[in-house]
Short mmCIF file of C-alpha atoms and ligand atoms in Angstrom, two decimals:
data_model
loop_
_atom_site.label_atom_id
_atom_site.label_comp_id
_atom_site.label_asym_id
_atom_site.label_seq_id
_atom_site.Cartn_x
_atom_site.Cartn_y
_atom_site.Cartn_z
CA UNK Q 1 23.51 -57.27 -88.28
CA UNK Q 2 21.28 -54.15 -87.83
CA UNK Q 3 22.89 -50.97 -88.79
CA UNK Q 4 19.64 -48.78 -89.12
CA UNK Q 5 16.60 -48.67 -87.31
CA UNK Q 6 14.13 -45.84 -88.75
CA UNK Q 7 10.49 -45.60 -87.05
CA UNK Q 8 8.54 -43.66 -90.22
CA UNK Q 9 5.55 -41.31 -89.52
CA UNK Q 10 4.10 -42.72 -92.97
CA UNK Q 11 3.29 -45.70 -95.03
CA UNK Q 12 5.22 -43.37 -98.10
CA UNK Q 13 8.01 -43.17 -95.74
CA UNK Q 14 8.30 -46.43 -94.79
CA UNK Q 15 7.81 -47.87 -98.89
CA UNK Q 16 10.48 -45.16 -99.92
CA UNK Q 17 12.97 -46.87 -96.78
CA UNK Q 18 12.00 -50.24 -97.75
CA UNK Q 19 13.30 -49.19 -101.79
CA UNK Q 20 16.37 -47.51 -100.75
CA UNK Q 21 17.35 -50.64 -98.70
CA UNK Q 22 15.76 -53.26 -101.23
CA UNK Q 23 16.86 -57.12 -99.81
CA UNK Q 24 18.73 -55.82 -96.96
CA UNK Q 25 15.55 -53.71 -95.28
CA UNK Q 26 12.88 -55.29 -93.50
CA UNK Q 27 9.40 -53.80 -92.43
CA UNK Q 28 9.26 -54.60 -88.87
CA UNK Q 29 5.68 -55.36 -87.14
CA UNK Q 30 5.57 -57.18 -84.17
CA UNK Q 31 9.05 -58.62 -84.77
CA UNK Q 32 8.46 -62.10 -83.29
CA UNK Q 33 10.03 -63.24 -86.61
CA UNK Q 34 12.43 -60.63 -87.26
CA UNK Q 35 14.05 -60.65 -84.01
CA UNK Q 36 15.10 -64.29 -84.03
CA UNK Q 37 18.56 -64.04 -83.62
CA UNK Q 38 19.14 -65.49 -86.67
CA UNK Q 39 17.48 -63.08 -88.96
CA UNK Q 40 19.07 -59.79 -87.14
CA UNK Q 41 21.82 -61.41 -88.71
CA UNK Q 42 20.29 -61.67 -91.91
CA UNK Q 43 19.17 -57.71 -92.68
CA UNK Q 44 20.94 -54.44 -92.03
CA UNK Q 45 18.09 -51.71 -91.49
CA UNK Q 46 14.69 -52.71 -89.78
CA UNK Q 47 11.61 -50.16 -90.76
CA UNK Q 48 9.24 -50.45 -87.36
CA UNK Q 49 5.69 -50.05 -88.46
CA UNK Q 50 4.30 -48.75 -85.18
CA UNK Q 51 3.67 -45.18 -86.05
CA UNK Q 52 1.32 -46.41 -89.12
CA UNK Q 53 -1.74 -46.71 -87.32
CA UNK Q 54 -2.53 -49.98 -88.55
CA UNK Q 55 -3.94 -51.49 -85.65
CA UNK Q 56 -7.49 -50.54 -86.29
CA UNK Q 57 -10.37 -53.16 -86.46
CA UNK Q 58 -13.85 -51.68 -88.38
CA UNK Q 59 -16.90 -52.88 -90.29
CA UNK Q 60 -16.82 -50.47 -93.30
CA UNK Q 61 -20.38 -49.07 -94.88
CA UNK Q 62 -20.66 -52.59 -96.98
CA UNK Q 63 -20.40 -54.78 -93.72
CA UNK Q 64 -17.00 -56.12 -94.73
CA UNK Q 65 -14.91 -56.83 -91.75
CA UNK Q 66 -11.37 -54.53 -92.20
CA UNK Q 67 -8.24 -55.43 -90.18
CA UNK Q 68 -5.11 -53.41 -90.12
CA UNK Q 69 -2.14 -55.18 -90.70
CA UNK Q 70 -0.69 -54.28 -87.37
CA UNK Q 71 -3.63 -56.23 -84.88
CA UNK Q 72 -1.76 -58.51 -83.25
CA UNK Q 73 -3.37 -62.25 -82.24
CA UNK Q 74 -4.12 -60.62 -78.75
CA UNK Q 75 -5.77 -57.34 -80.04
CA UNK Q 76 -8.10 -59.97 -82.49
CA UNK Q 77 -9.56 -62.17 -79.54
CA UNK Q 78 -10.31 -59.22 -77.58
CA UNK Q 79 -12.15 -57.98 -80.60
CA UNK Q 80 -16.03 -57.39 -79.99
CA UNK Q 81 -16.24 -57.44 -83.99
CA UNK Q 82 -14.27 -60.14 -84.81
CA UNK Q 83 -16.04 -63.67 -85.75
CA UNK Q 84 -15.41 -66.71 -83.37
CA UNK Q 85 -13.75 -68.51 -86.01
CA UNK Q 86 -10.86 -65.71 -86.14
CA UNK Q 87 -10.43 -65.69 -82.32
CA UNK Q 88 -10.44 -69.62 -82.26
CA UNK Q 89 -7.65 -69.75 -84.62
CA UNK Q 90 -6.11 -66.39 -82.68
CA UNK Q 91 -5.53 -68.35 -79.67
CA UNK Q 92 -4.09 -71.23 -80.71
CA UNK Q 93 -0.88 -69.09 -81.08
CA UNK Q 94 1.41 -71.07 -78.75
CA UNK Q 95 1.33 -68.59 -75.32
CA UNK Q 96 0.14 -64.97 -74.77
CA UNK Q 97 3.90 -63.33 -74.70
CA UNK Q 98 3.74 -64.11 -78.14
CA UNK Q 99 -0.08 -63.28 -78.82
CA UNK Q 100 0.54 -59.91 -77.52
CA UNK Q 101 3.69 -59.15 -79.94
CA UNK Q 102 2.75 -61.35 -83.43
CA UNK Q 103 0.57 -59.55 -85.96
CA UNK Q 104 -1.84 -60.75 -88.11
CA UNK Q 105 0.05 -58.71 -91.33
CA UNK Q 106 3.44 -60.73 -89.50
CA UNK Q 107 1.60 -63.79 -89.81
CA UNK Q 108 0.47 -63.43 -93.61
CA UNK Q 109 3.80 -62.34 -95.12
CA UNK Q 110 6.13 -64.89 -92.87
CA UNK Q 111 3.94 -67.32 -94.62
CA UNK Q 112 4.59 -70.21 -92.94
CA UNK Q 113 2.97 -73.54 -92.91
CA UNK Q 114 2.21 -74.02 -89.28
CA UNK Q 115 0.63 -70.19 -89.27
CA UNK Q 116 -2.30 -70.02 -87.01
CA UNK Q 117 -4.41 -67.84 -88.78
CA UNK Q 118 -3.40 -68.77 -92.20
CA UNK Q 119 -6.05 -71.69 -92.73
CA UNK Q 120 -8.57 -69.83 -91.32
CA UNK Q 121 -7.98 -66.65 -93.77
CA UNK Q 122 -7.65 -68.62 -96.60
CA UNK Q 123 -10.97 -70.45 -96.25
CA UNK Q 124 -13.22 -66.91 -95.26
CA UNK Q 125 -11.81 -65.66 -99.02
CA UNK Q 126 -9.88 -62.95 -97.23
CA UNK Q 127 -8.25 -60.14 -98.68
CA UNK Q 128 -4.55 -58.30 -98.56
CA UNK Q 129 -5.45 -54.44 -99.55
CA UNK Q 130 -1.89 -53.59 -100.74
CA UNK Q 131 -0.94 -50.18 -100.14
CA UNK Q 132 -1.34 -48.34 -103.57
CA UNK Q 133 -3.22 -50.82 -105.41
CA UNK Q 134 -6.69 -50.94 -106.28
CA UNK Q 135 -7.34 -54.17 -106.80
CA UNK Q 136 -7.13 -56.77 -103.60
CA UNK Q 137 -5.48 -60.01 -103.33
CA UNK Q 138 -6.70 -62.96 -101.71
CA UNK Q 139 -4.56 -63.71 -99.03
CA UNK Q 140 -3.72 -67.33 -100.67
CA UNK Q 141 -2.61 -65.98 -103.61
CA UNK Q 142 -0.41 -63.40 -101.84
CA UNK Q 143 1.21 -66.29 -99.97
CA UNK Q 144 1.73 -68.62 -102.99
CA UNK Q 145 3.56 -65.81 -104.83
CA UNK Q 146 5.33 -64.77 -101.99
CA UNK Q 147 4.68 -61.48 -102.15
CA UNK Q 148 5.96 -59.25 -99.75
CA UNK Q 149 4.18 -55.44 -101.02
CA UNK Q 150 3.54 -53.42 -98.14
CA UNK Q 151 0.07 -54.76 -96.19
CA UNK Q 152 -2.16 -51.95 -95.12
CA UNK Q 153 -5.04 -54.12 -94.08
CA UNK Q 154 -6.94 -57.36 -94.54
CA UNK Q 155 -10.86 -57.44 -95.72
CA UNK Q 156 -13.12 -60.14 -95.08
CA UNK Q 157 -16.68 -60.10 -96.92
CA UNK Q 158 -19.47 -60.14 -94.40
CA UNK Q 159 -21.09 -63.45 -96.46
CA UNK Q 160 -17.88 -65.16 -96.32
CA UNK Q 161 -18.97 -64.49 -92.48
CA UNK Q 162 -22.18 -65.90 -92.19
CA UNK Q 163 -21.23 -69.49 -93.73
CA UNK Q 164 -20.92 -72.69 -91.31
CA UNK Q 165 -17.33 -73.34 -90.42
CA UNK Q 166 -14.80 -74.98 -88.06
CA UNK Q 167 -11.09 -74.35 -86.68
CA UNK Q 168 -8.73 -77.54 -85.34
CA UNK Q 169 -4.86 -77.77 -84.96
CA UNK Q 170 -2.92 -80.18 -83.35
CA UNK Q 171 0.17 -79.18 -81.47
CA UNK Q 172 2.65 -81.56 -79.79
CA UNK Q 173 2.34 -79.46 -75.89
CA UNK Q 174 0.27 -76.48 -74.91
CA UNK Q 175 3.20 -74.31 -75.95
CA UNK Q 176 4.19 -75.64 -78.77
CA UNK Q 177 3.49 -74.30 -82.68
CA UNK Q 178 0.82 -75.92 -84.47
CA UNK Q 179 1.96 -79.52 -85.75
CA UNK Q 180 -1.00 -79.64 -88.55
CA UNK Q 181 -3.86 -76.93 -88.70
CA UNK Q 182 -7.15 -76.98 -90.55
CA UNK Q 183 -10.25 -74.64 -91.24
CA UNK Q 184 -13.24 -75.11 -93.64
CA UNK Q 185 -16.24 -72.92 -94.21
CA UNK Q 186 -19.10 -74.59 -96.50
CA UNK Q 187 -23.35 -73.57 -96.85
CA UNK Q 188 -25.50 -75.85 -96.55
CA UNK Q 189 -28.49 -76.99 -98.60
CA UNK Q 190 -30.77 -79.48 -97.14
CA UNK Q 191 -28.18 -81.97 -96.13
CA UNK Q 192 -25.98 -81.40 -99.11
CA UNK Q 193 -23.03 -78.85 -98.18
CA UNK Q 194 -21.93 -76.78 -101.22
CA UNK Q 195 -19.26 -73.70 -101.63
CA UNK Q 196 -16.87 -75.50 -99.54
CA UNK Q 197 -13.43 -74.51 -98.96
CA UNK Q 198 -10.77 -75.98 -97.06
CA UNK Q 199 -7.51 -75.47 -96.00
CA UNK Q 200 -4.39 -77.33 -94.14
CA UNK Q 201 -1.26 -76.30 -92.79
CA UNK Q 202 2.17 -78.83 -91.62
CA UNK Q 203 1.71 -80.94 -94.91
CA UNK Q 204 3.64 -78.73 -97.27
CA UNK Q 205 6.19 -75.86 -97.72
CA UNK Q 206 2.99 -73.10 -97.31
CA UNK Q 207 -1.04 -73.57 -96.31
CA UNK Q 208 -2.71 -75.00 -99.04
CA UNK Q 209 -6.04 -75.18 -99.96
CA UNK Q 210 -7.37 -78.80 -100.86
CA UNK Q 211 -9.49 -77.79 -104.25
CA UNK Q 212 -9.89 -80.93 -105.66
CA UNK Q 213 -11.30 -82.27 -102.74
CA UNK Q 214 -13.79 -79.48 -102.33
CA UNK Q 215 -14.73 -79.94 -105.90
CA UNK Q 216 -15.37 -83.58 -105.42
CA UNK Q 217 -17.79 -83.03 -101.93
CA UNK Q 218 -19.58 -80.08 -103.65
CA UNK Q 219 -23.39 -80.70 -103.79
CA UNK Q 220 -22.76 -84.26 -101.47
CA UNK Q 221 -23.80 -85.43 -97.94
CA UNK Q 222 -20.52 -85.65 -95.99
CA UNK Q 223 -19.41 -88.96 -95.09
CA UNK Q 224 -17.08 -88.48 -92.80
CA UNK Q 225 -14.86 -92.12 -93.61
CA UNK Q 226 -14.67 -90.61 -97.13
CA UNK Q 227 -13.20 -87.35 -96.33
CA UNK Q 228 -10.63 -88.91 -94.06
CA UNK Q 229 -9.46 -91.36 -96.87
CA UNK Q 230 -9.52 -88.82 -99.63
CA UNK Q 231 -7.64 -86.48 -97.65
CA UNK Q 232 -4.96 -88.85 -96.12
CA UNK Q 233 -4.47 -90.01 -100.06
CA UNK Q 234 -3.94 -86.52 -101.12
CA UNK Q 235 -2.02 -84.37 -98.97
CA UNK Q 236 2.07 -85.06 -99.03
CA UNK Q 237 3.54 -83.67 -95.55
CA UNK Q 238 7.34 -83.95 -95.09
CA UNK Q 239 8.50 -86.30 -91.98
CA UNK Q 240 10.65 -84.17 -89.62
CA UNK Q 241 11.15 -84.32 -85.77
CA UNK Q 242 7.41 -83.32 -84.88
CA UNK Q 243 6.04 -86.42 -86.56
CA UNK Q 244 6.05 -88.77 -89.80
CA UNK Q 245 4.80 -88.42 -93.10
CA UNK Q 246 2.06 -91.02 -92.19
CA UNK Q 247 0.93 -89.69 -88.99
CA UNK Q 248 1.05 -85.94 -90.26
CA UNK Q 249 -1.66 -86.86 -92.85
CA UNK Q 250 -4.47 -89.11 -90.82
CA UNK Q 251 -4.01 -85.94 -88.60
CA UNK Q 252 -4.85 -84.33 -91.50
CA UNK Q 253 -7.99 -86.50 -92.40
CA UNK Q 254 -9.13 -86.29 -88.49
CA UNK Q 255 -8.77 -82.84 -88.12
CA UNK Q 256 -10.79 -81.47 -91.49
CA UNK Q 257 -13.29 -84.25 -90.38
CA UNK Q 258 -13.54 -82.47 -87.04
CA UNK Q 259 -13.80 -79.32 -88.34
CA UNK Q 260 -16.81 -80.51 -90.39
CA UNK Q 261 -18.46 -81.80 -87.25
CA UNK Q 262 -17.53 -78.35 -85.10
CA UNK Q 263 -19.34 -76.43 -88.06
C1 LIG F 301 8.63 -68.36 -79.86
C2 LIG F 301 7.73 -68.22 -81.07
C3 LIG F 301 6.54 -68.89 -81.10
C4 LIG F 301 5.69 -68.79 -82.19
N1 LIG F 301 4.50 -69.45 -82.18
C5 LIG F 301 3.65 -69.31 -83.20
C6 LIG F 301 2.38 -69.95 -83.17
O1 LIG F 301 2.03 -70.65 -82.22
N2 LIG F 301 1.56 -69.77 -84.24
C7 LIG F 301 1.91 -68.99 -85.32
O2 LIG F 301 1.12 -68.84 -86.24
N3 LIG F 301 3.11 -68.39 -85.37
C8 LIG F 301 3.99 -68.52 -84.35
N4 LIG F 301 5.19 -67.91 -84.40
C9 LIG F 301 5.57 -67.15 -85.61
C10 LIG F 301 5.21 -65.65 -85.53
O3 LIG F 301 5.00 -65.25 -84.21
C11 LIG F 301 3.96 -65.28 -86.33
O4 LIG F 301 4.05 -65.72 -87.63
C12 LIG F 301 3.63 -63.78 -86.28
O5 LIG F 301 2.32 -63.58 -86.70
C13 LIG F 301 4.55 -62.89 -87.06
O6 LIG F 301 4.12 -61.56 -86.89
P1 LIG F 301 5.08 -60.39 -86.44
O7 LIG F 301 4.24 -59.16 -86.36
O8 LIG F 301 5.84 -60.73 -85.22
O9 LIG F 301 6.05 -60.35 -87.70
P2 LIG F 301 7.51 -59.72 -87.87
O10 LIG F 301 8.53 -60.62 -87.27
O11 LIG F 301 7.53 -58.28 -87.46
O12 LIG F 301 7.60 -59.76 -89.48
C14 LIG F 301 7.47 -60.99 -90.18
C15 LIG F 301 7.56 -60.70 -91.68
O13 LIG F 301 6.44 -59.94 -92.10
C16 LIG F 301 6.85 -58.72 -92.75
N5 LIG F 301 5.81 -57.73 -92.46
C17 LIG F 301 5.24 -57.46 -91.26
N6 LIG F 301 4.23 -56.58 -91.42
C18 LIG F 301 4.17 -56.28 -92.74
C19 LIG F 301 3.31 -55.44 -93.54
N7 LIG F 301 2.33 -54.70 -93.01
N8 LIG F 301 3.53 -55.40 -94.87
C20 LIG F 301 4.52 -56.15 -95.46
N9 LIG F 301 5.35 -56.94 -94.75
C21 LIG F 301 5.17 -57.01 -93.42
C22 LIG F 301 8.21 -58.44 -92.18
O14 LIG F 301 9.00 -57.61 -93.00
C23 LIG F 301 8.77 -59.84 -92.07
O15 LIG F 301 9.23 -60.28 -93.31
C24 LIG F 301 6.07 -67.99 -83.30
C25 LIG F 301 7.27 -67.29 -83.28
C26 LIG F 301 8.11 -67.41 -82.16
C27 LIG F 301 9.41 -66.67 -82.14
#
């Protein structure tokens, strides 16, 4: 149950809360997460983030797109600066309620499978800047460790920007969260496509990225009946109440394939 709620002026202030309270503190964004009833349960002192200023979206003097960890969905798609491919995967967030709340820092460190921006991060190369540390940390990696260091803002290199891509999910209603969800980015040369990366969420605990399967297309001419069979062979989603095993990956298959038509 929550026992303290402290709104800090400053990132120090809120890092310093966050160590007094260790496990039982939480950082608190746009709370869409947090406030399940569940989890209010779960943590004693919530540390609200909206006095950080984080909700600021620039191109800095190198080109590189920089969002604060605080922009929700909503605040992205509104975006004259942001890329298509961000607000495409922005609004398939399941409704606007929740679009207006949810943060994109929110949607990193929840980590979930089924996140909506996740794929489409992970295959632009983007970047957690970690308050205090020099060195970034590509938002996969920050996922698969399970990091949870205090997010001051993501960083996405304009060139990562300028390469072909697509967005697709596949959700069981309008309002519903994303049942599987892919992105890829790739160049092209000739008809060969080459620096591809793709991603897919719904077919395992976190959004993975499918590197063997980019290294076996790089410097190829997509076939699209090869894709679909190398990716239904590889991926290993769970069956649950939103759909089986089998059906989870050919959804998988169809929806990279799509994406590699879209881009
Ligand atoms: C009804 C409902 C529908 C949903 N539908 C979707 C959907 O369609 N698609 C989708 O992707 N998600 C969905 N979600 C999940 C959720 O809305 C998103 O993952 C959202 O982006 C979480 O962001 P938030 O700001 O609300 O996070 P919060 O709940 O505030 O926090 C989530 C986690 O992130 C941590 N955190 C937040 N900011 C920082 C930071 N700067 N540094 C370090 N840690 C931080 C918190 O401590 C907490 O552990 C849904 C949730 C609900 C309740």
């Amino acid at each position: 149950m929550i026992k303290k709620y402290f709104i800090p002026e400053t990132i120090e202030e809120a890092i310093s809360l966050k160590n007094q309270h260790k496990e039982t503190g939480k950082y608190l964004a746009g709370g869409t997460i947090l406030n399940l009833s569940f989890n209010k349960k779960k943590y004693e002192v919530y540390i609200d983030l909206r006095k950080l200023n984080l909700d600021e979206i620039k191109k800095n003097e190198k080109g590189n797109l920089e969002i604060g960890a605080c922009v929700t969905f909503q605040k992205l798609i509104s975006s004259e600066i942001i890329p298509e491919q961000l607000k495409k995967a922005a609004m398939l967030m399941e409704n606007r309620n929740i679009r207006n709340m949810a943060t994109i820092g929110g949607n990193i460190v929840g980590g979930k499978t089924v996140g909506d921006l996740i794929p489409t991060l992970i295959v632009l190369e983007a970047m957690v800047k970690v308050y205090g540390e020099e060195k970034l940390v590509l938002v996969e990696e920050y996922i698969l460790r399970k990091d949870e260091r205090f997010i001051e803002k993501i960083i996405i290199e304009e060139k990562n920007l300028e390469k072909l891509y697509g967005v697709r999910a596949h959700s069981r209603t309008s309002d519903d969260l994303s049942l599987i969800g892919a992105a890829v980015t790739y160049n092209k040369d000739q008809e060969k496509i080459k620096d591809i990366r793709i991603a897919v969420g719904g077919v395992a605990s976190t959004v993975i990225r499918l590197k063997d399967i980019e290294k076996e297309l790089e410097g190829t001419i997509l076939e699209k009946q090869l894709l679909t069979h190398l990716i239904r062979n590889y991926v290993e989603p769970l069956t649950d109440f939103r759909g089986s095993k089998e059906f989870k990956a050919y959804l998988a298959g169809e929806l990279v394939a799509e994406c590699f038509e879209i881009a």
